[in-house]
Short mmCIF file of C-alpha atoms in Angstrom, two decimals:
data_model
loop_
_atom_site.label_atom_id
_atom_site.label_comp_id
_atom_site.label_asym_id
_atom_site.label_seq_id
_atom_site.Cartn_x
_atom_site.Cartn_y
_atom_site.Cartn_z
CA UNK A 1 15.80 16.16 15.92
CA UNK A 2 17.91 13.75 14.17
CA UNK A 3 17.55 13.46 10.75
CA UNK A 4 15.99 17.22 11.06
CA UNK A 5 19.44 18.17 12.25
CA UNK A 6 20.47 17.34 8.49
CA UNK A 7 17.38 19.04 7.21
CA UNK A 8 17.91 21.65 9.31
CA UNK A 9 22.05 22.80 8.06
CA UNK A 10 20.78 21.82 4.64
CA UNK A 11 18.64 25.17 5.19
CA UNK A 12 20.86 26.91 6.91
CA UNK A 13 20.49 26.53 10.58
CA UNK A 14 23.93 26.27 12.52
CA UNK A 15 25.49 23.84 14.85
CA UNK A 16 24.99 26.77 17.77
CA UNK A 17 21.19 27.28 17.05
CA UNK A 18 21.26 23.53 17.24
CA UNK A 19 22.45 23.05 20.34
CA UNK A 20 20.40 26.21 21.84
CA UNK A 21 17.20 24.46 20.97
CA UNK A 22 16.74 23.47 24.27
CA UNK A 23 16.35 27.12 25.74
CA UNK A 24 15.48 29.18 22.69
CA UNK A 25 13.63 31.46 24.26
CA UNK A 26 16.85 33.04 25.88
CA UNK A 27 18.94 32.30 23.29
CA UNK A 28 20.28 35.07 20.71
CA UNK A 29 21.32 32.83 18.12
CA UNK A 30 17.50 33.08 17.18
CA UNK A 31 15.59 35.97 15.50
CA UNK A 32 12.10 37.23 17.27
CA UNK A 33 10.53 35.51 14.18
CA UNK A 34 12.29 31.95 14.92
CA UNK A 35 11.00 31.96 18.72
CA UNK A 36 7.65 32.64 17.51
CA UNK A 37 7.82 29.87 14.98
CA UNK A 38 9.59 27.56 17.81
CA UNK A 39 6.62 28.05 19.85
CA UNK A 40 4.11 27.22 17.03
CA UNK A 41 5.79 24.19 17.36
CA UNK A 42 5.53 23.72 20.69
CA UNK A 43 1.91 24.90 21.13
CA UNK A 44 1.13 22.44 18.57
CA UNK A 45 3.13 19.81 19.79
CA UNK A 46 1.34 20.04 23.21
CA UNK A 47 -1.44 17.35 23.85
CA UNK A 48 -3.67 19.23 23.76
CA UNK A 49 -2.75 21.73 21.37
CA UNK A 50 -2.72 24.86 22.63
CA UNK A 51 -1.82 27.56 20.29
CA UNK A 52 -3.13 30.92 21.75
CA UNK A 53 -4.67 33.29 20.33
CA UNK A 54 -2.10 35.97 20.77
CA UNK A 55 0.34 33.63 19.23
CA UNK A 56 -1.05 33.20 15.97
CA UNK A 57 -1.79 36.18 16.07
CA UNK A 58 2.08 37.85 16.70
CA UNK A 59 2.14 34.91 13.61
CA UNK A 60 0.12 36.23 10.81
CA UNK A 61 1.76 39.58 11.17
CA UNK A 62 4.45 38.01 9.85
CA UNK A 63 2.94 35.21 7.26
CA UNK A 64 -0.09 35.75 4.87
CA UNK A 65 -2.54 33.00 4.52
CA UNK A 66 -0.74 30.18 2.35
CA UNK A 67 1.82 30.52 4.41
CA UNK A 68 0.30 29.99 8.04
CA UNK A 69 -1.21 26.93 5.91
CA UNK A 70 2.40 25.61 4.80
CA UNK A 71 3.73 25.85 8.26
CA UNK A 72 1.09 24.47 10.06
CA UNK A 73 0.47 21.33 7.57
CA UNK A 74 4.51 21.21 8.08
CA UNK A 75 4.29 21.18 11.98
CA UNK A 76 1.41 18.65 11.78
CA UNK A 77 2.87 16.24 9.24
CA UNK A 78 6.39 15.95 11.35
CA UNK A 79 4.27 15.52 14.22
CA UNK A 80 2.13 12.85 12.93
CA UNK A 81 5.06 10.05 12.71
CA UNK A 82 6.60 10.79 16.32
CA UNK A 83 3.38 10.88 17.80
CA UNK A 84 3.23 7.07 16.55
CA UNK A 85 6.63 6.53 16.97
CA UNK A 86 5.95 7.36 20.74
CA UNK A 87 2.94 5.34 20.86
CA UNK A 88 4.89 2.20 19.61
CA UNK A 89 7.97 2.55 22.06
CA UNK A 90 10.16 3.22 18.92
CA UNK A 91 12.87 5.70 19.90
CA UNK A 92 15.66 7.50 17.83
CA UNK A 93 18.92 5.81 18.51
CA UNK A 94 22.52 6.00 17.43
CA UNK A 95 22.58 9.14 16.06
CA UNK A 96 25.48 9.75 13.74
CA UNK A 97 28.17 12.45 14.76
CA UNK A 98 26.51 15.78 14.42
CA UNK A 99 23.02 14.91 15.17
CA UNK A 100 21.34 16.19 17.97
CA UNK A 101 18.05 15.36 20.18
CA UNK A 102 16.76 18.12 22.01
CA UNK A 103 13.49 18.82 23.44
CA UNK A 104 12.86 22.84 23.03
CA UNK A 105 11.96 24.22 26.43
CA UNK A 106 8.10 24.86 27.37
CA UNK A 107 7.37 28.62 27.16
CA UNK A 108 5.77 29.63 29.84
CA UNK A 109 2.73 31.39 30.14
#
């Protein structure tokens, strides 16, 4: 997450949330709605995707149908370039004080 690290305090998310990325799901410095969106991202992050039913579900009782489009066109489009990235051995390096890289834990099932 480095330059979403910037995006991300741009819209609000702290320095702790940040740094709890990594174990979300146990972590109270995120709201119910925040895990759930976390593990969109995960789910469709996963090779293959696996978003489950119940998930998107737990999902649209919270967003309406322009907005399940938004984030999921958002989730796909950021996961486009470091899917490639990836694929080319190109890595993020020398990330500038107050950047982070974490990898959100796998929910389990």
């Amino acid at each position: 997450m480095d330059i979403g690290s910037a995006v991300g305090r741009a819209a609000g998310v702290t320095d702790a949330q940040l740094r709890a990325l990594p174990e979300y799901r146990k972590s109270s410095r995120f709201s119910e709605l925040e895990r759930l969106v976390l593990d969109y991202a995960v789910a469709m992050t996963a090779t293959p995707v696996d978003v489950s039913e119940t998930l998107f579900g737990d999902l649209r009782r919270h967003f309406n149908d322009e907005q399940m489009i938004e984030l999921t066109a958002t989730l796909a489009m950021d996961n486009y370039p470091a899917r490639f990235h990836h694929s080319q051995g190109i890595d993020a390096h020398h990330f500038p004080d107050g950047a982070y890289s974490v990898s959100p834990e796998t929910p389990r099932r």
